[in-house]
Short mmCIF file of N, CA and C and ligand atoms in Angstrom, two decimals:
data_model
loop_
_atom_site.label_atom_id
_atom_site.label_comp_id
_atom_site.label_asym_id
_atom_site.label_seq_id
_atom_site.Cartn_x
_atom_site.Cartn_y
_atom_site.Cartn_z
N MET A 95 98.05 126.30 89.24
CA MET A 95 97.64 124.81 88.82
C MET A 95 96.47 124.47 89.90
N ASN A 96 95.47 123.67 89.06
CA ASN A 96 94.49 123.25 89.83
C ASN A 96 94.06 121.99 89.53
N PHE A 97 94.39 120.96 90.53
CA PHE A 97 94.26 119.52 90.18
C PHE A 97 92.96 119.07 90.85
N ASN A 98 91.91 119.21 89.96
CA ASN A 98 90.54 119.24 90.32
C ASN A 98 90.18 117.77 89.73
N ASN A 99 88.59 117.61 89.96
CA ASN A 99 88.23 116.28 89.18
C ASN A 99 88.00 116.45 87.85
N SER A 100 88.56 117.30 87.02
CA SER A 100 88.29 117.31 85.65
C SER A 100 89.13 116.51 84.93
N TYR A 101 89.85 115.78 85.17
CA TYR A 101 90.91 114.74 84.50
C TYR A 101 90.00 113.59 84.28
N GLU A 102 89.96 112.99 82.98
CA GLU A 102 89.33 111.69 82.80
C GLU A 102 90.17 110.55 82.77
N SER A 103 91.44 110.79 82.80
CA SER A 103 92.46 109.63 82.70
C SER A 103 93.72 109.89 83.64
N LEU A 104 94.50 109.01 83.88
CA LEU A 104 95.69 109.17 84.87
C LEU A 104 96.52 109.74 83.79
N GLU A 105 96.61 109.44 82.34
CA GLU A 105 97.41 110.34 81.40
C GLU A 105 97.30 111.70 81.48
N GLU A 106 96.03 111.91 81.48
CA GLU A 106 95.75 113.31 81.51
C GLU A 106 96.41 114.14 82.57
N LEU A 107 96.07 113.58 83.61
CA LEU A 107 96.47 114.12 84.83
C LEU A 107 98.24 114.06 84.97
N LYS A 108 98.69 113.23 84.60
CA LYS A 108 99.99 113.18 84.52
C LYS A 108 100.63 114.24 83.76
N GLU A 109 100.07 114.44 82.61
CA GLU A 109 100.60 115.52 81.59
C GLU A 109 100.62 116.79 82.19
N GLU A 110 99.66 117.05 83.00
CA GLU A 110 99.65 118.32 83.78
C GLU A 110 100.33 118.38 85.09
N ALA A 111 100.56 117.24 85.78
CA ALA A 111 101.27 116.81 86.86
C ALA A 111 102.93 117.51 86.25
N LEU A 112 103.34 116.94 85.41
CA LEU A 112 104.58 117.22 84.74
C LEU A 112 105.11 118.67 84.60
N LYS A 113 104.15 119.40 84.56
CA LYS A 113 104.12 121.04 84.29
C LYS A 113 104.20 121.63 85.71
N CYS A 114 103.98 121.00 86.64
CA CYS A 114 103.68 121.67 88.07
C CYS A 114 104.70 122.08 88.61
N ASN A 115 104.60 123.54 89.01
CA ASN A 115 105.67 124.29 89.63
C ASN A 115 105.08 125.28 90.71
N VAL A 116 104.29 124.50 91.23
CA VAL A 116 103.49 125.12 92.51
C VAL A 116 104.39 125.40 93.80
N CYS A 117 105.33 124.25 94.00
CA CYS A 117 106.14 124.66 95.07
C CYS A 117 107.63 124.71 94.91
N HIS A 118 108.45 125.32 95.54
CA HIS A 118 109.74 125.26 95.79
C HIS A 118 110.54 124.09 95.49
N LEU A 119 110.07 123.02 95.59
CA LEU A 119 110.87 121.85 95.43
C LEU A 119 111.06 121.49 93.81
N ARG A 120 110.25 121.85 93.07
CA ARG A 120 110.40 121.82 91.69
C ARG A 120 111.76 122.50 91.03
N GLU A 121 112.22 123.48 91.88
CA GLU A 121 113.09 124.06 91.27
C GLU A 121 114.68 123.43 91.73
N GLY A 122 114.60 122.71 92.39
CA GLY A 122 115.78 122.09 92.88
C GLY A 122 115.88 120.44 92.35
N CYS A 123 114.85 120.03 91.57
CA CYS A 123 114.98 118.66 90.92
C CYS A 123 115.00 118.84 89.58
N LYS A 124 115.08 117.57 89.00
CA LYS A 124 115.41 117.61 87.45
C LYS A 124 113.72 117.64 86.75
N GLY A 125 112.78 116.60 87.51
CA GLY A 125 111.54 116.71 87.02
C GLY A 125 110.78 115.87 88.11
N VAL A 126 109.22 116.16 87.59
CA VAL A 126 108.17 115.67 88.47
C VAL A 126 108.30 114.08 88.45
N VAL A 127 108.30 113.33 89.51
CA VAL A 127 108.01 111.91 89.42
C VAL A 127 106.77 111.47 89.73
N PHE A 128 105.81 111.28 88.69
CA PHE A 128 104.48 111.16 88.83
C PHE A 128 104.12 109.70 89.52
N GLY A 129 104.63 108.74 89.23
CA GLY A 129 104.23 107.44 89.60
C GLY A 129 104.18 106.28 88.26
N GLU A 130 104.03 105.10 88.55
CA GLU A 130 103.94 104.16 87.59
C GLU A 130 103.20 103.03 88.12
N GLY A 131 102.93 101.97 87.21
CA GLY A 131 101.92 100.90 87.57
C GLY A 131 100.76 100.66 86.86
N ASP A 132 99.92 99.77 87.37
CA ASP A 132 98.52 99.57 86.70
C ASP A 132 97.63 100.68 86.93
N PRO A 133 97.24 101.45 85.87
CA PRO A 133 96.13 102.81 86.08
C PRO A 133 94.97 102.08 86.71
N LYS A 134 94.75 100.83 86.91
CA LYS A 134 93.53 100.33 87.67
C LYS A 134 93.89 99.38 88.80
N ALA A 135 95.05 99.68 89.21
CA ALA A 135 95.66 98.79 90.24
C ALA A 135 94.82 98.66 91.64
N ASP A 136 94.57 97.50 92.12
CA ASP A 136 93.98 97.21 93.35
C ASP A 136 94.74 97.84 94.67
N VAL A 137 95.96 97.71 94.36
CA VAL A 137 96.79 97.87 95.75
C VAL A 137 97.77 99.24 95.28
N MET A 138 97.84 100.24 96.04
CA MET A 138 98.45 101.31 95.69
C MET A 138 99.65 101.70 97.04
N PHE A 139 100.95 101.52 96.44
CA PHE A 139 101.92 101.94 97.59
C PHE A 139 102.54 103.69 97.34
N VAL A 140 102.38 104.11 98.63
CA VAL A 140 102.89 105.62 98.42
C VAL A 140 104.22 105.69 99.35
N GLY A 141 105.17 106.18 99.06
CA GLY A 141 106.37 106.55 99.65
C GLY A 141 106.57 107.90 100.03
N GLU A 142 107.88 108.41 100.46
CA GLU A 142 107.78 109.76 100.79
C GLU A 142 108.05 110.93 99.84
N GLY A 143 109.04 110.53 98.97
CA GLY A 143 109.22 111.47 97.72
C GLY A 143 110.63 110.81 97.11
N PRO A 144 110.79 111.48 95.70
CA PRO A 144 111.84 110.51 95.09
C PRO A 144 113.06 111.19 95.39
N GLY A 145 114.15 110.19 95.55
CA GLY A 145 115.69 110.41 95.69
C GLY A 145 116.12 110.72 94.44
N ALA A 146 117.53 110.69 94.41
CA ALA A 146 118.60 111.15 93.23
C ALA A 146 118.23 110.26 91.89
N ARG A 147 118.28 108.81 92.36
CA ARG A 147 118.17 107.98 91.19
C ARG A 147 116.72 108.11 90.56
N GLU A 148 115.66 108.45 91.39
CA GLU A 148 114.29 108.58 91.11
C GLU A 148 114.10 109.74 90.05
N ASP A 149 114.72 110.62 90.71
CA ASP A 149 114.80 112.12 90.01
C ASP A 149 115.39 112.06 88.58
N GLU A 150 116.58 111.09 88.61
CA GLU A 150 117.33 110.88 87.30
C GLU A 150 116.51 110.08 86.31
N LEU A 151 115.59 109.21 86.85
CA LEU A 151 115.10 108.30 85.99
C LEU A 151 113.65 108.44 85.77
N GLN A 152 113.34 109.50 86.46
CA GLN A 152 111.69 110.04 86.43
C GLN A 152 110.90 108.69 86.65
N ARG A 153 111.27 107.91 87.24
CA ARG A 153 110.76 106.87 88.03
C ARG A 153 110.66 106.62 89.49
N PRO A 154 109.72 106.36 90.10
CA PRO A 154 109.41 106.13 91.64
C PRO A 154 110.36 104.78 92.09
N PHE A 155 110.88 104.71 93.25
CA PHE A 155 111.38 103.56 93.44
C PHE A 155 112.46 102.68 92.75
N VAL A 156 113.52 103.57 92.31
CA VAL A 156 114.16 102.37 91.29
C VAL A 156 115.45 102.67 92.08
N GLY A 157 115.93 103.06 92.95
CA GLY A 157 117.28 102.72 93.61
C GLY A 157 117.26 101.54 94.44
N ARG A 158 118.17 101.49 95.63
CA ARG A 158 118.14 100.46 96.33
C ARG A 158 116.82 99.96 97.21
N ALA A 159 116.21 101.26 97.59
CA ALA A 159 114.94 100.93 98.53
C ALA A 159 113.94 100.32 97.40
N GLY A 160 113.93 101.15 96.37
CA GLY A 160 113.19 100.44 95.02
C GLY A 160 113.13 98.80 94.85
N GLN A 161 114.66 98.56 94.85
CA GLN A 161 114.60 97.01 94.60
C GLN A 161 114.12 96.22 95.79
N LEU A 162 114.48 96.85 96.99
CA LEU A 162 113.58 96.05 97.89
C LEU A 162 112.18 96.07 98.04
N LEU A 163 111.89 97.38 97.72
CA LEU A 163 110.22 97.30 97.37
C LEU A 163 109.74 96.05 96.43
N THR A 164 110.43 96.26 95.47
CA THR A 164 109.91 95.29 94.04
C THR A 164 110.24 93.79 94.67
N ASP A 165 110.93 93.36 95.78
CA ASP A 165 111.05 92.28 96.28
C ASP A 165 109.80 92.07 97.13
N MET A 166 109.46 92.95 97.98
CA MET A 166 108.33 92.99 98.93
C MET A 166 107.19 92.71 98.44
N ILE A 167 106.82 93.56 96.93
CA ILE A 167 105.93 93.39 96.22
C ILE A 167 105.80 91.74 95.75
N SER A 168 106.66 91.29 95.30
CA SER A 168 106.92 89.92 94.87
C SER A 168 106.66 88.99 95.73
N SER A 169 107.02 89.27 97.20
CA SER A 169 106.69 88.21 98.26
C SER A 169 105.26 88.10 98.27
N ILE A 170 104.47 88.69 97.92
CA ILE A 170 102.79 88.57 98.16
C ILE A 170 102.26 88.63 96.65
N ASP A 171 103.03 87.72 95.60
CA ASP A 171 102.51 87.31 94.37
C ASP A 171 102.14 88.47 93.40
N PHE A 172 102.69 89.46 93.88
CA PHE A 172 102.28 90.46 92.58
C PHE A 172 103.57 90.92 92.18
N LYS A 173 103.21 91.47 90.64
CA LYS A 173 104.55 91.83 90.06
C LYS A 173 104.39 93.78 90.55
N ARG A 174 105.68 94.05 90.08
CA ARG A 174 105.59 95.59 90.10
C ARG A 174 104.56 96.33 89.35
N GLU A 175 104.31 95.77 88.25
CA GLU A 175 103.38 96.22 87.03
C GLU A 175 101.72 95.97 87.62
N ASP A 176 101.71 95.17 88.68
CA ASP A 176 100.16 94.98 88.90
C ASP A 176 99.65 95.99 89.95
N VAL A 177 100.69 96.91 90.62
CA VAL A 177 100.48 97.85 91.59
C VAL A 177 100.80 99.02 91.32
N TYR A 178 100.33 99.98 91.84
CA TYR A 178 100.73 101.47 91.64
C TYR A 178 101.58 101.86 92.40
N ILE A 179 102.70 102.53 91.95
CA ILE A 179 103.61 103.06 93.06
C ILE A 179 103.73 104.46 92.81
N THR A 180 103.81 105.38 93.71
CA THR A 180 103.89 106.64 94.08
C THR A 180 104.42 107.24 95.08
N ASN A 181 104.50 108.52 95.25
CA ASN A 181 105.12 109.31 96.51
C ASN A 181 104.22 110.42 97.02
N ALA A 182 104.42 110.97 98.03
CA ALA A 182 103.26 111.79 98.88
C ALA A 182 103.91 113.25 98.12
N VAL A 183 105.39 113.18 97.96
CA VAL A 183 105.54 114.38 97.13
C VAL A 183 106.15 114.05 95.89
N LYS A 184 106.04 114.72 94.84
CA LYS A 184 106.49 114.14 93.40
C LYS A 184 107.67 114.83 92.84
N CYS A 185 108.31 115.72 93.71
CA CYS A 185 109.53 116.27 93.50
C CYS A 185 110.75 116.00 94.27
N ARG A 186 111.91 115.65 94.06
CA ARG A 186 113.03 115.42 94.97
C ARG A 186 113.26 116.54 95.97
N PRO A 187 113.01 116.34 97.15
CA PRO A 187 113.36 117.39 98.32
C PRO A 187 114.99 117.51 98.19
N PRO A 188 115.68 118.73 98.19
CA PRO A 188 117.26 118.97 98.24
C PRO A 188 117.77 117.96 99.12
N ASN A 189 118.91 117.29 98.79
CA ASN A 189 119.76 116.29 99.62
C ASN A 189 118.88 115.31 100.32
N ASN A 190 117.81 114.89 99.53
CA ASN A 190 117.15 113.59 99.69
C ASN A 190 116.32 113.70 101.42
N ARG A 191 116.39 115.05 101.75
CA ARG A 191 115.77 115.31 102.87
C ARG A 191 114.10 114.63 102.94
N THR A 192 113.57 114.69 104.28
CA THR A 192 112.24 114.32 104.15
C THR A 192 111.23 115.17 104.01
N PRO A 193 110.38 114.95 103.05
CA PRO A 193 109.41 116.36 102.79
C PRO A 193 108.64 116.74 104.10
N THR A 194 108.52 117.87 104.01
CA THR A 194 107.86 118.59 105.32
C THR A 194 106.37 118.22 105.09
N LEU A 195 105.55 118.48 106.23
CA LEU A 195 104.00 118.40 106.28
C LEU A 195 103.55 119.32 105.04
N LYS A 196 104.23 120.33 105.31
CA LYS A 196 103.78 121.56 104.42
C LYS A 196 103.68 121.12 102.81
N GLU A 197 104.86 120.63 102.63
CA GLU A 197 105.18 120.24 100.96
C GLU A 197 104.07 119.07 100.50
N MET A 198 104.03 118.01 101.74
CA MET A 198 103.17 117.00 101.43
C MET A 198 101.85 117.48 101.04
N GLU A 199 101.39 118.25 101.87
CA GLU A 199 100.03 118.96 101.99
C GLU A 199 99.64 119.48 100.45
N THR A 200 100.82 120.43 100.06
CA THR A 200 100.85 121.24 98.71
C THR A 200 100.92 120.14 97.53
N CYS A 201 101.38 119.23 97.78
CA CYS A 201 101.48 118.18 96.55
C CYS A 201 100.20 117.17 96.58
N LEU A 202 99.32 117.04 97.91
CA LEU A 202 98.27 116.03 97.89
C LEU A 202 97.04 116.24 96.83
N PRO A 203 96.94 117.48 96.20
CA PRO A 203 95.78 117.35 95.22
C PRO A 203 96.06 116.34 93.86
N ILE A 204 97.55 116.27 93.81
CA ILE A 204 97.81 115.19 92.78
C ILE A 204 97.49 113.85 93.27
N LEU A 205 98.08 113.67 94.50
CA LEU A 205 97.64 112.16 94.93
C LEU A 205 96.49 111.93 95.03
N ARG A 206 95.49 112.76 95.47
CA ARG A 206 94.15 112.78 95.59
C ARG A 206 93.60 112.19 94.08
N GLN A 207 93.82 113.08 93.26
CA GLN A 207 93.51 112.73 91.71
C GLN A 207 93.78 111.20 91.22
N GLN A 208 94.97 110.92 91.76
CA GLN A 208 95.65 109.46 91.22
C GLN A 208 94.70 108.51 91.98
N PHE A 209 94.30 108.75 93.12
CA PHE A 209 93.66 107.90 93.87
C PHE A 209 92.04 107.82 93.27
N ARG A 210 91.56 108.89 92.68
CA ARG A 210 90.05 109.02 92.44
C ARG A 210 90.21 108.25 91.06
N LEU A 211 91.49 108.20 90.17
CA LEU A 211 91.04 107.78 88.94
C LEU A 211 91.56 106.06 88.88
N ILE A 212 92.68 105.85 89.71
CA ILE A 212 93.07 104.60 89.91
C ILE A 212 91.98 103.60 90.80
N LYS A 213 91.27 104.31 91.95
CA LYS A 213 90.45 103.50 92.66
C LYS A 213 91.01 102.33 93.25
N PRO A 214 92.09 102.24 93.83
CA PRO A 214 92.70 101.12 94.55
C PRO A 214 91.73 100.66 95.75
N LYS A 215 91.87 99.32 96.04
CA LYS A 215 91.19 99.13 96.97
C LYS A 215 91.87 98.85 98.34
N ILE A 216 93.32 98.99 98.55
CA ILE A 216 94.08 99.16 99.44
C ILE A 216 95.19 99.93 99.33
N LEU A 217 95.44 100.69 100.10
CA LEU A 217 96.44 101.64 100.27
C LEU A 217 97.55 101.53 101.19
N VAL A 218 98.90 101.33 100.64
CA VAL A 218 99.74 101.08 101.54
C VAL A 218 100.74 102.55 101.58
N LEU A 219 100.97 103.08 102.95
CA LEU A 219 101.89 104.00 103.14
C LEU A 219 103.34 103.40 103.76
N LEU A 220 104.30 103.78 103.05
CA LEU A 220 105.59 103.42 103.22
C LEU A 220 106.29 104.29 104.17
N GLY A 221 106.44 104.14 105.27
CA GLY A 221 107.18 104.94 106.29
C GLY A 221 106.42 106.03 106.87
N SER A 222 107.33 106.45 107.88
CA SER A 222 106.75 107.69 108.81
C SER A 222 106.27 108.92 107.85
N ALA A 223 106.96 109.22 106.87
CA ALA A 223 106.73 110.64 106.27
C ALA A 223 105.42 110.32 105.72
N ALA A 224 105.17 109.28 105.03
CA ALA A 224 103.80 109.19 104.24
C ALA A 224 102.68 108.99 105.09
N LEU A 225 102.95 108.54 106.20
CA LEU A 225 101.92 107.92 107.64
C LEU A 225 101.56 109.55 108.10
N LYS A 226 102.63 110.49 108.18
CA LYS A 226 102.05 111.54 108.85
C LYS A 226 101.55 112.38 107.94
N GLY A 227 102.22 112.68 106.76
CA GLY A 227 101.62 113.59 105.85
C GLY A 227 100.10 113.19 105.18
N LEU A 228 99.94 111.87 105.32
CA LEU A 228 98.59 111.34 104.69
C LEU A 228 97.47 110.98 105.65
N LEU A 229 98.05 110.53 106.64
CA LEU A 229 96.91 109.88 107.77
C LEU A 229 96.72 110.91 108.95
N ASP A 230 98.12 110.85 109.63
CA ASP A 230 98.01 111.63 111.02
C ASP A 230 99.57 112.10 111.41
N PRO A 231 99.62 113.23 111.54
CA PRO A 231 101.04 114.11 111.68
C PRO A 231 101.33 113.34 113.05
N LYS A 232 100.62 113.23 113.84
CA LYS A 232 101.07 112.56 115.01
C LYS A 232 101.71 111.17 115.49
N ALA A 233 100.82 110.43 114.23
CA ALA A 233 101.04 108.88 114.50
C ALA A 233 102.88 108.54 114.29
N LYS A 234 103.08 107.26 114.94
CA LYS A 234 104.35 107.09 115.05
C LYS A 234 104.30 105.58 114.24
N ILE A 235 105.13 105.28 113.34
CA ILE A 235 105.09 104.42 112.42
C ILE A 235 105.16 102.95 113.10
N THR A 236 106.37 102.99 114.14
CA THR A 236 106.54 101.69 115.04
C THR A 236 105.36 101.32 115.94
N LYS A 237 104.37 102.37 116.21
CA LYS A 237 103.12 102.13 116.70
C LYS A 237 102.21 101.46 116.16
N VAL A 238 101.91 102.29 114.68
CA VAL A 238 100.89 101.72 114.11
C VAL A 238 101.07 100.94 112.84
N ARG A 239 102.11 100.72 112.40
CA ARG A 239 102.36 99.48 111.32
C ARG A 239 101.84 98.55 111.68
N GLY A 240 101.35 97.80 110.65
CA GLY A 240 100.75 96.66 110.85
C GLY A 240 99.12 96.35 111.18
N ILE A 241 98.67 97.92 111.66
CA ILE A 241 97.21 97.91 112.01
C ILE A 241 96.61 98.53 110.71
N TRP A 242 95.37 98.11 110.36
CA TRP A 242 94.32 98.60 109.51
C TRP A 242 93.88 99.94 109.79
N HIS A 243 93.86 100.86 109.28
CA HIS A 243 93.52 102.02 109.33
C HIS A 243 92.24 102.30 108.15
N GLU A 244 91.36 103.27 108.25
CA GLU A 244 90.61 103.65 107.21
C GLU A 244 90.21 105.05 106.92
N LYS A 245 89.98 105.56 105.85
CA LYS A 245 89.68 106.71 105.36
C LYS A 245 89.07 106.89 104.11
N LYS A 246 87.76 107.28 104.06
CA LYS A 246 86.80 107.34 102.93
C LYS A 246 86.45 106.00 102.60
N ASP A 247 86.38 104.96 103.75
CA ASP A 247 86.11 103.61 102.88
C ASP A 247 87.10 102.51 102.65
N ILE A 248 88.31 103.31 102.55
CA ILE A 248 89.64 102.66 101.96
C ILE A 248 90.27 102.10 103.17
N PRO A 249 90.73 100.87 103.00
CA PRO A 249 91.64 99.98 103.83
C PRO A 249 93.06 100.91 103.82
N ILE A 250 93.58 101.16 104.88
CA ILE A 250 95.15 101.64 104.69
C ILE A 250 96.04 101.25 105.65
N MET A 251 97.12 100.53 105.12
CA MET A 251 98.08 99.86 105.86
C MET A 251 99.43 100.70 105.73
N PRO A 252 99.74 101.27 107.07
CA PRO A 252 101.00 101.87 107.39
C PRO A 252 102.23 100.62 107.60
N THR A 253 103.29 100.79 106.99
CA THR A 253 104.22 99.67 107.35
C THR A 253 105.57 100.43 107.03
N TYR A 254 106.93 99.64 107.33
CA TYR A 254 108.14 100.42 107.20
C TYR A 254 108.38 100.64 105.73
N HIS A 255 109.13 102.05 105.59
CA HIS A 255 109.81 102.25 104.22
C HIS A 255 110.95 101.31 103.90
N PRO A 256 111.03 100.81 102.94
CA PRO A 256 112.09 99.92 102.74
C PRO A 256 113.59 100.40 102.58
N ALA A 257 113.66 101.96 102.78
CA ALA A 257 115.19 102.45 102.90
C ALA A 257 115.47 102.07 104.59
N PHE A 258 114.49 102.15 105.49
CA PHE A 258 114.51 101.77 106.71
C PHE A 258 114.69 100.45 106.88
N LEU A 259 114.10 99.55 106.22
CA LEU A 259 114.44 98.22 106.15
C LEU A 259 116.00 98.01 105.95
N LEU A 260 116.47 98.65 104.85
CA LEU A 260 117.69 98.29 104.51
C LEU A 260 118.74 98.72 105.65
N ARG A 261 118.62 99.50 106.42
CA ARG A 261 119.34 100.06 107.63
C ARG A 261 118.89 99.40 108.53
N ASN A 262 117.83 98.57 108.99
CA ASN A 262 117.36 97.85 110.16
C ASN A 262 117.04 96.38 109.57
N PRO A 263 117.71 95.68 108.94
CA PRO A 263 117.05 94.39 108.52
C PRO A 263 116.55 93.56 109.43
N PRO A 264 116.68 93.56 110.76
CA PRO A 264 115.70 92.80 111.56
C PRO A 264 114.19 93.19 111.47
N LYS A 265 114.09 94.45 111.34
CA LYS A 265 112.62 94.70 111.11
C LYS A 265 111.98 94.32 109.84
N LYS A 266 112.49 93.26 109.02
CA LYS A 266 112.15 92.88 107.82
C LYS A 266 111.05 91.78 108.36
N LYS A 267 111.26 91.26 109.46
CA LYS A 267 110.08 90.29 110.04
C LYS A 267 108.58 90.98 110.21
N GLU A 268 108.70 92.23 110.70
CA GLU A 268 107.76 92.90 110.98
C GLU A 268 106.96 93.15 109.54
N SER A 269 107.90 93.71 108.53
CA SER A 269 107.41 94.21 107.16
C SER A 269 106.74 92.97 106.74
N TRP A 270 107.21 91.80 106.74
CA TRP A 270 106.63 90.61 106.06
C TRP A 270 105.38 90.39 106.52
N GLU A 271 105.17 90.51 107.83
CA GLU A 271 103.91 90.18 108.56
C GLU A 271 102.76 91.28 107.88
N ASP A 272 103.12 92.26 107.78
CA ASP A 272 102.25 93.47 107.28
C ASP A 272 102.08 92.88 105.66
N LEU A 273 102.90 92.51 105.10
CA LEU A 273 102.82 92.58 103.62
C LEU A 273 101.68 91.09 103.53
N GLN A 274 101.98 90.22 104.58
CA GLN A 274 101.01 89.22 104.56
C GLN A 274 99.51 89.50 104.88
N GLU A 275 99.42 90.59 105.80
CA GLU A 275 98.20 91.03 106.04
C GLU A 275 97.55 91.75 104.89
N ILE A 276 98.38 92.51 104.17
CA ILE A 276 97.82 93.06 102.94
C ILE A 276 97.44 91.98 102.08
N LYS A 277 98.15 91.14 101.78
CA LYS A 277 97.54 89.81 100.91
C LYS A 277 96.50 89.14 101.53
N ARG A 278 96.51 89.24 102.52
CA ARG A 278 95.03 88.31 103.23
C ARG A 278 93.99 89.00 103.01
N LEU A 279 93.97 90.48 103.01
CA LEU A 279 92.63 91.56 102.91
C LEU A 279 92.50 91.23 101.17
N TYR A 280 93.42 91.38 100.66
CA TYR A 280 93.46 91.46 99.26
C TYR A 280 92.54 90.35 98.63
N ASP A 281 92.93 89.04 99.21
CA ASP A 281 92.21 88.09 98.78
C ASP A 281 90.87 88.08 99.34
N LYS A 282 90.61 88.30 100.51
CA LYS A 282 89.35 88.71 101.04
C LYS A 282 88.30 89.61 99.89
N LEU A 283 89.12 90.49 99.68
CA LEU A 283 88.24 91.72 99.01
C LEU A 283 87.91 91.25 97.45
N SER A 284 89.08 90.56 96.80
CA SER A 284 88.68 89.71 95.90
C SER A 284 87.81 88.76 95.69
N SER A 285 87.53 88.05 96.69
CA SER A 285 86.48 87.03 96.81
C SER A 285 85.24 87.52 97.07
N GLY A 286 85.02 88.94 96.92
CA GLY A 286 83.74 89.56 97.15
C GLY A 286 83.34 89.91 98.67
N GLU A 287 84.05 89.61 99.49
CA GLU A 287 83.95 90.06 100.92
C GLU A 287 84.27 91.30 101.39
N GLU A 288 83.49 91.97 102.42
CA GLU A 288 83.86 93.31 102.85
C GLU A 288 85.12 93.36 103.74
N PHE A 289 85.45 94.76 103.73
CA PHE A 289 86.59 95.08 104.73
C PHE A 289 86.04 94.94 105.96
N1 URA B 195 112.16 106.68 98.55
C1 URA B 195 110.69 107.07 98.59
O1 URA B 195 110.19 107.27 99.63
N2 URA B 195 110.43 107.15 97.14
C2 URA B 195 110.98 106.91 96.20
O2 URA B 195 110.60 106.89 95.06
C3 URA B 195 112.15 106.47 96.31
C4 URA B 195 112.83 106.23 97.44
#
C-alpha cells in the first residue's frame, strides 16, 4: 500500500486506509479507525491509537477519555464536528498498549495524507506517544506541553492526553491553560495575523 499524494479527497484516502494491512497491528484489531470531523478543520487533534471502545465503534476518542476530549474541545468554543480527530496509529494496539515508535512511523503516511488534505492551521498532539512519534522521540510531555512548536510552518501544541488527565485530575489546570493558548492562536490566525 502506498499512501502518496494521489488522493483527491479525504473520503478517497479513507477508503484505501480502511483496507490497510501494512503492519501487524491490523491482525489484532477489528478494524482501522481512520478519524472523524470536519474535512476542512482548522484544528486537528492527534492521539496515540484507538482503544477497545474506539475499535468497537470504528471512531476515535469515544470512550471515557474521548468524553473528556469532547469537553476540552467545547471549553474553547468548538464542537467536536468543527475539528478533526485522529490518532498516530489507526489500529488498536493489543491490550491497549502504547504504540511503538516503529508502529507510529509505519502509520505516518496515512496521517501525512490526512494532513495534506485537511490543511489544518493548528495541530494538537495529545500525550507523550503522539509527541514522541510525530515531533521528537526524546521530548518529554511534562517539559514541552503548553509550548508552541513548528513543523513545515504549522504551529503544533503538545498537551496532556485526556486519559492521563482522568488519572491525574490536578493536571487539568495546565491542560486548560494549553487549550486557552490554542484558542488564542486560533483567533489570531482567523483574524489574518501570522503565527
Ligand atoms: N486514546 C487515544 O489515544 N485515542 C483514542 O482514539 C482513544 C483513546
